Coordinates of C-alpha atoms in Angstrom, one line a residue:
Chain B
M24 CA 46.9 16.7 49.5
K25 CA 47.4 13.8 52.4
G26 CA 44.8 13.6 54.8
D27 CA 42.4 16.1 52.4
P28 CA 38.8 14.1 51.7
I29 CA 39.0 12.4 48.3
I30 CA 35.9 10.5 48.4
T31 CA 32.9 12.0 50.3
V32 CA 29.7 10.3 51.4
R33 CA 26.5 12.1 52.0
G34 CA 23.7 10.7 53.2
L35 CA 24.1 7.6 51.0
R36 CA 20.4 4.9 50.8
K37 CA 21.0 2.0 48.8
A38 CA 17.3 -0.2 48.2
F39 CA 16.9 -3.2 45.7
P40 CA 13.7 -4.4 44.9
T41 CA 12.5 -7.4 46.4
N42 CA 9.3 -9.7 46.0
G43 CA 6.4 -6.6 47.3
G44 CA 8.8 -4.5 48.7
E45 CA 12.3 -3.4 48.7
L46 CA 15.1 -4.5 50.9
V47 CA 17.3 -1.5 52.3
A48 CA 21.2 -2.2 52.1
I49 CA 22.5 1.2 53.2
D50 CA 20.6 3.9 54.6
G51 CA 21.9 7.6 55.8
L52 CA 25.9 7.2 55.2
S53 CA 28.2 9.4 55.7
F54 CA 32.0 9.4 55.7
E55 CA 35.1 10.5 53.7
V56 CA 37.6 9.1 52.3
R57 CA 41.3 10.7 52.9
E58 CA 44.2 10.7 50.4
G59 CA 46.6 9.2 51.1
W60 CA 45.3 7.3 53.8
I61 CA 44.4 3.4 54.6
T62 CA 40.9 3.4 55.7
A63 CA 38.8 0.4 56.6
I64 CA 35.4 -0.7 56.5
V65 CA 34.2 -3.5 59.2
G66 CA 30.4 -4.1 59.7
P67 CA 28.2 -7.3 60.1
N68 CA 28.0 -9.5 57.7
G69 CA 25.4 -8.9 55.2
C70 CA 25.6 -5.1 56.3
G71 CA 26.2 -3.8 52.5
K72 CA 29.4 -3.1 52.9
T73 CA 30.4 -4.6 49.8
T74 CA 27.8 -2.6 47.7
L75 CA 29.0 0.7 49.9
L76 CA 32.7 -1.0 47.8
R77 CA 30.5 -1.1 44.6
I78 CA 28.8 1.9 44.6
L79 CA 31.7 3.9 44.7
A80 CA 33.5 1.6 41.4
G81 CA 30.3 3.1 40.2
L82 CA 28.6 -0.5 39.7
E83 CA 25.9 -0.2 41.5
E84 CA 23.9 3.1 41.5
P85 CA 23.1 4.8 44.7
T86 CA 18.8 4.9 45.5
G87 CA 19.3 8.2 47.3
G88 CA 22.5 10.9 48.7
S89 CA 25.7 11.5 46.8
V90 CA 28.9 10.3 46.4
E91 CA 31.9 12.7 44.6
I92 CA 34.9 11.8 43.9
D93 CA 37.4 14.6 43.9
G94 CA 34.2 16.6 44.3
N95 CA 32.8 15.3 41.4
P96 CA 29.1 13.0 41.3
I97 CA 30.4 9.3 40.8
R98 CA 28.7 8.2 37.2
G99 CA 29.2 4.4 36.8
P100 CA 32.9 2.6 36.8
G101 CA 36.2 4.9 35.5
A102 CA 40.0 4.2 36.0
D103 CA 40.3 7.0 38.4
R104 CA 38.9 4.3 41.0
G105 CA 40.9 1.0 40.7
M106 CA 38.6 -1.9 42.3
V107 CA 40.7 -5.5 43.3
F108 CA 37.6 -7.5 43.5
Q109 CA 37.3 -10.9 46.4
E110 CA 38.0 -13.6 44.0
F111 CA 40.7 -11.1 42.3
A112 CA 38.6 -11.6 38.8
L113 CA 41.8 -12.1 36.8
F114 CA 41.4 -12.7 33.0
P115 CA 42.2 -16.3 32.6
W116 CA 43.5 -15.6 29.3
R117 CA 46.0 -13.0 29.7
T118 CA 49.3 -13.4 31.4
V119 CA 50.5 -11.7 34.4
L120 CA 51.5 -8.9 32.0
G121 CA 48.5 -8.7 30.2
N122 CA 46.3 -8.6 33.0
V123 CA 48.5 -5.7 34.3
K124 CA 48.8 -4.2 31.2
F125 CA 44.9 -3.7 30.6
G126 CA 43.9 -0.9 31.7
L127 CA 46.9 0.8 29.9
E128 CA 45.8 -0.9 26.8
V129 CA 42.4 -0.1 26.9
K130 CA 43.4 3.4 27.0
G131 CA 45.2 3.6 23.7
V132 CA 49.0 3.3 25.5
P133 CA 51.8 2.2 23.1
K134 CA 51.8 -1.4 23.5
D135 CA 56.1 -0.7 24.7
E136 CA 55.3 2.1 26.9
A137 CA 52.2 0.3 28.0
E138 CA 54.0 -2.9 28.8
A139 CA 57.2 -0.4 30.7
A140 CA 55.1 0.6 32.8
A141 CA 53.3 -2.8 33.4
M142 CA 56.5 -4.6 34.2
R143 CA 57.3 -1.9 36.7
F144 CA 54.3 -2.8 38.5
I145 CA 55.2 -6.6 38.3
E146 CA 58.2 -5.4 39.9
L147 CA 56.6 -3.7 42.5
V148 CA 54.4 -6.5 44.0
G149 CA 57.3 -8.8 43.4
L150 CA 56.2 -10.8 40.6
K151 CA 59.3 -9.9 38.2
G152 CA 59.8 -13.2 36.5
F153 CA 56.3 -14.4 36.9
E154 CA 55.0 -11.8 34.0
G155 CA 54.4 -14.8 31.1
R156 CA 52.4 -17.2 33.2
Y157 CA 48.5 -16.8 33.3
P158 CA 46.8 -17.3 36.1
R159 CA 46.1 -21.1 36.2
E160 CA 49.8 -21.2 37.1
L161 CA 49.5 -18.9 40.1
S162 CA 48.8 -19.6 44.2
S163 CA 46.2 -17.4 45.5
G164 CA 48.2 -14.5 47.2
M165 CA 50.3 -14.8 43.6
K166 CA 46.8 -14.0 42.4
Q167 CA 45.8 -11.0 44.5
K168 CA 49.5 -9.4 43.4
V169 CA 48.0 -9.3 40.2
A170 CA 44.9 -7.9 41.0
F171 CA 46.4 -5.5 42.5
A172 CA 49.2 -4.2 40.6
R173 CA 46.6 -4.4 38.0
A174 CA 44.5 -1.8 39.0
L175 CA 47.7 -0.1 40.4
V176 CA 48.8 0.4 36.7
N177 CA 46.0 3.1 36.3
D178 CA 47.7 5.7 38.7
P179 CA 43.8 5.8 39.9
R180 CA 42.9 8.3 42.7
V181 CA 42.1 5.1 45.0
V182 CA 42.2 1.6 45.2
L183 CA 38.9 -0.2 46.8
M184 CA 39.6 -3.2 47.7
D185 CA 36.7 -5.7 48.9
E186 CA 37.5 -8.5 51.6
P187 CA 40.8 -8.9 49.7
F188 CA 42.1 -11.1 51.8
A189 CA 39.4 -12.9 52.8
S190 CA 39.9 -16.0 50.4
L191 CA 44.0 -16.4 51.5
D192 CA 45.5 -18.9 54.4
A193 CA 46.0 -17.4 57.6
Q194 CA 49.8 -17.4 56.4
T195 CA 49.7 -15.9 52.9
R196 CA 47.2 -13.5 54.7
N197 CA 49.7 -11.8 57.5
L198 CA 52.2 -11.8 54.4
M199 CA 49.8 -10.0 52.6
Q200 CA 49.2 -7.8 54.1
E201 CA 53.0 -6.4 54.8
E202 CA 53.3 -6.7 51.4
L203 CA 50.4 -4.1 50.5
L204 CA 51.7 -1.6 53.6
R205 CA 55.0 -2.0 51.4
I206 CA 53.5 -1.1 48.0
W207 CA 51.0 1.4 50.0
E208 CA 54.4 3.3 51.4
A209 CA 56.0 2.9 48.3
T210 CA 53.1 4.1 46.0
G211 CA 51.5 6.7 48.5
K212 CA 48.1 5.6 46.9
T213 CA 44.7 6.1 48.6
I214 CA 43.1 2.5 49.6
L215 CA 40.2 1.9 50.9
F216 CA 39.3 -1.8 51.9
V217 CA 36.3 -3.4 53.6
T218 CA 37.0 -6.5 56.0
H219 CA 35.1 -8.6 58.4
S220 CA 38.5 -8.7 60.5
V221 CA 39.2 -6.3 63.0
D222 CA 42.7 -7.5 63.5
E223 CA 42.9 -6.6 60.1
A224 CA 41.4 -3.6 60.0
I225 CA 43.7 -2.0 62.5
F226 CA 46.8 -3.8 61.3
L227 CA 46.5 -2.0 58.2
S228 CA 44.8 1.3 58.3
D229 CA 44.7 5.0 59.6
E230 CA 41.0 4.9 59.9
V231 CA 38.4 1.9 60.7
I232 CA 34.6 2.8 60.3
V233 CA 32.5 0.5 62.0
L234 CA 28.8 -0.2 60.0
T235 CA 25.9 -1.1 61.5
Q236 CA 23.8 -4.0 60.8
R237 CA 22.0 -3.4 58.3
P238 CA 20.6 -0.7 56.4
A239 CA 24.2 0.3 57.0
R240 CA 24.9 3.5 58.6
V241 CA 28.0 4.5 60.5
K242 CA 28.5 3.2 64.1
K243 CA 31.5 4.7 64.7
I244 CA 34.7 5.9 63.4
F245 CA 38.5 4.9 64.9
N246 CA 41.2 7.1 63.9
I247 CA 44.9 4.7 64.4
D248 CA 47.1 6.4 65.7
L249 CA 49.8 3.4 66.1
P250 CA 53.1 3.7 64.5
R251 CA 53.7 1.3 62.0
P252 CA 55.2 -1.6 61.9
R253 CA 53.0 -1.9 64.1
D254 CA 52.8 -5.1 66.6
R255 CA 50.0 -7.0 66.8
T256 CA 50.5 -8.1 70.2
S257 CA 51.2 -4.6 71.4
L258 CA 49.2 -3.1 74.4
R259 CA 47.3 -0.5 72.7
F260 CA 46.3 -2.3 69.6
N261 CA 44.9 -5.3 71.8
E262 CA 43.2 -1.7 73.4
L263 CA 41.6 -0.2 70.4
R264 CA 40.9 -4.2 69.3
R265 CA 38.7 -4.4 72.2
L266 CA 37.0 -0.8 71.6
V267 CA 36.6 -2.2 67.9
L268 CA 35.2 -5.4 69.0
K269 CA 33.0 -3.9 71.1
E270 CA 31.2 -1.5 69.1
L271 CA 31.0 -4.7 66.4
S272 CA 29.6 -6.7 68.7
E273 CA 26.6 -4.8 69.7
E274 CA 26.0 -5.0 66.2
L275 CA 26.4 -8.8 65.5
R276 CA 24.2 -9.1 68.6
A277 CA 21.6 -6.9 67.2
A278 CA 21.8 -8.6 63.6
N279 CA 21.7 -11.9 65.6
G280 CA 18.4 -11.3 68.0
A281 CA 16.3 -9.6 64.6
A282 CA 17.2 -13.1 63.1
Y283 CA 16.0 -15.2 65.9
Chain N
M103 CA 39.0 -47.1 39.1
G104 CA 40.0 -47.1 35.6
R105 CA 36.6 -46.2 34.1
F106 CA 36.5 -43.0 37.1
R107 CA 40.3 -42.1 35.9
G108 CA 39.9 -42.1 31.7
G109 CA 42.8 -44.4 32.7
R110 CA 46.2 -44.4 32.0
A111 CA 47.4 -42.7 29.1
I112 CA 48.5 -44.9 26.2
R113 CA 51.7 -44.5 24.5
W114 CA 50.9 -43.0 20.6
Y115 CA 51.6 -46.4 19.3
A116 CA 49.5 -48.3 21.3
K117 CA 46.6 -46.3 19.6
P118 CA 46.2 -47.9 16.1
I119 CA 46.8 -51.6 17.4
P120 CA 42.8 -52.3 18.0
I121 CA 42.7 -50.2 14.0
L122 CA 44.7 -52.6 12.8
A123 CA 43.3 -55.8 14.7
A124 CA 39.9 -54.8 14.0
I125 CA 41.3 -54.7 9.8
A126 CA 43.4 -57.8 10.2
L127 CA 40.3 -59.6 11.4
W128 CA 37.7 -58.0 9.1
E129 CA 40.4 -59.6 6.1
A130 CA 40.0 -62.8 7.5
L131 CA 36.9 -63.1 7.8
A132 CA 36.0 -62.3 4.1
Q133 CA 39.0 -64.6 2.9
S134 CA 38.0 -67.5 5.1
G135 CA 34.5 -66.8 3.1
L136 CA 32.5 -66.9 6.5
I137 CA 31.6 -63.6 5.3
P138 CA 30.3 -63.4 1.7
P139 CA 31.9 -60.2 -0.4
H140 CA 29.1 -59.5 -2.1
A141 CA 28.3 -58.5 1.7
L142 CA 31.4 -57.3 2.8
P143 CA 35.0 -57.7 0.5
P144 CA 38.1 -58.0 2.2
F145 CA 40.4 -55.2 3.5
S146 CA 42.8 -55.9 0.8
S147 CA 40.1 -55.2 -2.0
I148 CA 39.1 -51.9 -0.8
A149 CA 42.6 -50.5 -0.8
A150 CA 43.5 -51.6 -4.0
N151 CA 40.4 -49.7 -5.1
F152 CA 41.6 -46.8 -3.0
A153 CA 45.1 -46.9 -4.6
E154 CA 43.8 -46.3 -7.7
E155 CA 40.9 -44.0 -7.3
A156 CA 43.7 -41.8 -5.6
I157 CA 46.4 -42.5 -8.3
T158 CA 44.5 -42.2 -11.5
G159 CA 43.5 -38.8 -9.3
R160 CA 39.5 -39.4 -9.4
M161 CA 39.3 -39.1 -6.0
A162 CA 41.4 -35.9 -5.9
I163 CA 38.6 -34.1 -8.6
H164 CA 35.3 -35.3 -5.9
L165 CA 37.2 -34.2 -3.1
Q166 CA 37.9 -31.2 -4.9
Y167 CA 34.1 -30.5 -5.2
S168 CA 33.3 -32.0 -2.1
L169 CA 35.8 -30.0 -0.4
I170 CA 34.7 -26.6 -1.8
R171 CA 31.0 -26.4 -1.9
F172 CA 32.1 -28.1 2.3
G173 CA 34.1 -25.0 2.5
A174 CA 31.6 -22.4 1.1
G175 CA 28.8 -23.7 3.3
F176 CA 31.3 -23.3 6.9
L177 CA 33.0 -20.2 6.0
V178 CA 29.4 -18.6 5.4
A179 CA 28.1 -20.3 8.4
A180 CA 31.2 -19.0 10.3
S181 CA 31.2 -15.5 9.7
I182 CA 27.3 -15.2 10.2
G183 CA 27.0 -17.8 13.5
V184 CA 29.6 -16.5 15.5
P185 CA 29.1 -12.3 15.0
L186 CA 25.3 -13.0 15.6
G187 CA 25.8 -15.1 18.3
I188 CA 27.7 -12.6 20.4
L189 CA 24.9 -10.2 19.5
I190 CA 22.3 -12.4 20.8
G191 CA 24.2 -13.2 23.9
W192 CA 24.9 -9.8 24.5
H193 CA 21.7 -8.3 24.6
G194 CA 19.1 -9.9 26.9
T195 CA 16.2 -8.5 25.0
L196 CA 17.0 -9.4 21.6
R197 CA 17.8 -13.3 22.7
Q198 CA 14.6 -13.1 23.8
L199 CA 13.1 -12.4 20.3
I200 CA 15.5 -14.6 18.2
E201 CA 14.9 -17.3 20.5
P202 CA 11.8 -19.0 19.4
F203 CA 12.9 -19.1 15.6
V204 CA 16.5 -20.9 16.2
E205 CA 14.7 -23.4 18.1
L206 CA 11.7 -23.7 15.5
L207 CA 14.1 -23.6 12.5
R208 CA 16.7 -26.1 14.4
P209 CA 15.1 -29.7 15.0
I210 CA 14.8 -29.6 11.3
P211 CA 17.0 -31.8 9.9
P212 CA 19.8 -29.7 7.0
I213 CA 18.8 -33.0 4.5
A214 CA 14.9 -31.9 4.9
W215 CA 16.2 -28.5 3.3
I216 CA 17.6 -30.4 0.1
P217 CA 14.1 -30.2 -1.8
I218 CA 14.0 -26.1 -0.9
S219 CA 17.6 -26.1 -1.4
L220 CA 17.0 -26.7 -5.1
L221 CA 14.2 -25.0 -6.0
W222 CA 16.0 -21.5 -4.4
F223 CA 19.0 -22.3 -5.7
G224 CA 18.9 -24.5 -8.6
I225 CA 21.6 -27.6 -8.9
G226 CA 25.3 -25.4 -8.7
L227 CA 27.6 -25.1 -5.8
T228 CA 25.2 -23.1 -4.0
S229 CA 22.7 -25.4 -3.1
K230 CA 24.6 -27.9 -1.9
A231 CA 26.7 -25.3 0.5
F232 CA 23.3 -24.3 1.5
I233 CA 22.7 -27.7 3.2
V234 CA 26.2 -27.3 4.7
F235 CA 25.5 -23.2 6.4
I236 CA 22.1 -25.0 7.7
G237 CA 23.9 -28.2 9.4
A238 CA 27.1 -26.0 10.8
L239 CA 25.1 -22.3 11.5
F240 CA 23.0 -23.9 14.6
P241 CA 26.0 -25.7 16.8
I242 CA 28.0 -22.8 15.7
L243 CA 25.4 -20.1 16.6
L244 CA 24.2 -21.9 20.1
N245 CA 27.3 -22.3 21.5
T246 CA 28.7 -18.4 20.3
I247 CA 25.3 -17.5 22.4
F248 CA 25.9 -19.9 25.4
G249 CA 29.8 -19.0 25.5
V250 CA 29.0 -15.0 25.2
V251 CA 25.9 -15.7 28.3
S252 CA 28.3 -17.6 30.4
V253 CA 30.6 -14.9 30.4
E254 CA 31.7 -14.9 34.5
R255 CA 29.7 -10.7 35.5
V256 CA 32.7 -10.3 37.6
L257 CA 35.2 -10.3 34.3
L258 CA 32.6 -7.5 32.9
E259 CA 33.0 -5.2 35.9
A260 CA 37.2 -6.0 36.3
A261 CA 37.0 -4.8 33.3
M262 CA 34.9 -1.2 33.9
T263 CA 36.7 -0.3 36.6
L264 CA 39.8 -0.7 35.0
G265 CA 38.2 2.2 32.2
A266 CA 37.1 -0.5 29.8
V267 CA 33.4 1.3 29.4
K268 CA 32.6 1.4 25.8
E269 CA 30.8 -1.5 25.1
A270 CA 32.9 -2.0 21.8
T271 CA 35.9 -2.4 23.9
L272 CA 34.2 -4.9 26.9
I273 CA 33.0 -7.4 24.0
R274 CA 36.5 -7.1 22.1
K275 CA 38.5 -7.3 24.9
V276 CA 36.1 -9.4 27.3
V277 CA 33.6 -11.5 26.3
I278 CA 34.9 -12.7 23.1
P279 CA 38.3 -13.9 24.8
A280 CA 36.1 -15.7 27.7
A281 CA 33.7 -16.7 25.2
M282 CA 36.7 -18.4 22.6
P283 CA 36.4 -22.0 24.7
S284 CA 32.6 -22.2 23.5
I285 CA 32.9 -20.5 20.4
L286 CA 35.8 -23.1 19.1
T287 CA 33.5 -25.6 20.3
G288 CA 31.1 -24.7 18.4
L289 CA 33.3 -24.1 14.8
K290 CA 34.8 -28.0 15.8
V291 CA 30.9 -29.6 15.9
G292 CA 30.3 -27.4 13.2
L293 CA 32.8 -28.3 10.9
G294 CA 31.5 -32.2 11.9
V295 CA 28.0 -31.9 11.1
G296 CA 28.8 -29.4 8.1
W297 CA 31.3 -32.6 6.8
M298 CA 27.7 -34.6 7.3
C299 CA 25.6 -32.4 4.9
I300 CA 27.9 -32.0 2.3
V301 CA 27.8 -36.0 1.6
A302 CA 24.1 -35.7 1.7
A303 CA 23.6 -33.4 -0.4
E304 CA 25.7 -34.6 -3.1
M305 CA 23.7 -37.8 -2.9
V306 CA 21.1 -36.0 -4.9
A307 CA 21.1 -34.1 -8.0
A308 CA 25.1 -33.9 -8.1
N309 CA 28.3 -35.2 -10.9
F310 CA 31.1 -34.7 -8.9
G311 CA 32.2 -35.3 -5.0
L312 CA 32.8 -37.9 -2.8
G313 CA 28.7 -38.3 -2.1
Y314 CA 27.9 -38.5 -5.1
M315 CA 30.8 -41.3 -5.6
I316 CA 28.7 -43.1 -3.4
I317 CA 25.4 -43.2 -4.8
E318 CA 27.3 -43.7 -8.2
A319 CA 29.2 -47.0 -7.1
R320 CA 25.8 -48.3 -6.2
W321 CA 24.1 -48.2 -9.0
I322 CA 26.8 -49.8 -10.8
H323 CA 27.6 -52.7 -7.9
D324 CA 30.6 -51.8 -6.9
L325 CA 30.7 -52.3 -2.8
P326 CA 34.7 -52.1 -2.7
L327 CA 34.1 -48.8 -4.5
V328 CA 31.4 -47.8 -2.0
I329 CA 33.7 -48.5 0.7
T330 CA 36.5 -46.8 -0.7
Y331 CA 34.5 -43.4 -1.0
M332 CA 32.7 -44.1 2.9
L333 CA 36.8 -44.4 4.0
A334 CA 37.5 -41.2 2.1
I335 CA 35.0 -39.4 3.7
S336 CA 36.0 -40.9 7.3
L337 CA 39.6 -39.8 6.5
V338 CA 38.8 -36.5 5.4
A339 CA 36.7 -36.0 8.4
Y340 CA 39.4 -37.2 11.1
S341 CA 41.5 -34.7 9.3
I342 CA 39.9 -31.6 9.6
D343 CA 39.3 -32.4 13.1
F344 CA 42.9 -33.3 13.8
G345 CA 44.2 -29.4 12.2
F346 CA 41.5 -28.1 14.4
R347 CA 42.2 -29.6 17.6
I348 CA 45.9 -28.2 17.3
A349 CA 45.0 -25.1 16.5
E350 CA 42.3 -24.8 18.8
G351 CA 45.0 -26.2 22.1
R352 CA 47.1 -23.0 20.6
I353 CA 44.4 -20.2 20.7
L354 CA 43.5 -21.8 23.9
R355 CA 47.0 -22.7 25.9
W356 CA 46.0 -20.4 28.9
R357 CA 43.4 -22.9 29.7
A358 CA 45.4 -26.4 29.5

């Protein structure tokens, strides 16, 4: 049900072996991702945001603690968790349609059915008429829409997005954020994304989780109770921005202090 | 600037002009007596020879022999080289075990295999096809390995998050299509090297074939005939490459 936890992270630890030691990226991290919500994770650069997302996607194994989806431990990647990569990772040899139907094809869905379903999602993201194009023929914004549609077609429990708007120019970025909200409202999907943009996190999310500098833990969780559509220039929006930025800049300062 | 930009694209009808000009120059030099006919006979005599070999059907017989030997060797090389290359490229451990063999065998020129090939396979089709096989195998194998090793990790990860978690599915749906440009390059180079090898192989212990005819024509001091068959070898290679590039362009439409 909406608002119930889908993903539960408890005491997560992730360490990478290095020359003669280990780099602890995440330590003692706990939080929940709630059904039907958009959750944003913000934190200083290099704090392990992407690592966290990769663990949830099953692309990395945790060193300690537990990560569960619907009460089952996450072991390896699976179609129940869709992922939109920062660089989109479209298959260049497949058309838009070919990319979007990939998951269904792998699942063994009959071709006609898979293509009809893929077309519905291509239409949903506003790319009808482009289904025969190859990725090289698309703009960044369009590529991202394809990546999103490709993840959605599998009807995942949650969509994980790694810095989804980082490689877009400022104008496309705002447009794509609105597109994301429209598609989220149409599908009711649970979305978890990481970003370093506080503005983006507050504009999109129901919940913003601020992480500490490495090793990452939860520093503070903000509930964003602003009604949608949100006005980036409103008083409350900027108040929230200030609160989140304050938490974040403490971490940035600590990170820089440690570095110099 | 032309050097950096590859120059302006020339029109199709301009392309044969340098070749025609060279032929005209060749003909003029030979006819004027500046080059003696025993060094380089005039192009017209080559053309006449070529026409005769073609019309009498003699060339077709030799061509057929060469093509069958070449085709057999190349097909075996491709059907071993591509799957083996995918396997080696995909399994890092296997690659480390097999690479020393490849690196030791690769520098041996295919022609150096001729004596062993004759010993192992006799003087028939197999021994000649074997030389083609050796020549074509390494470019196919190495390019396939390179293609598989170069598959972007994020594409594999994307496929896995979309439910393609079985190794066989990943190889079929991601590795092979992603490595296809390299695989095709390997096949293209393999075709060229293999064709050169067949000509060399036919210069030893053969009674038919384009390569055999060059040696045969030399024994009877028929220089125009030597050049005629050199030309035939060149034209066949050109046609094979031309056909392959068209197929390649179709398969790699997504790249353009």
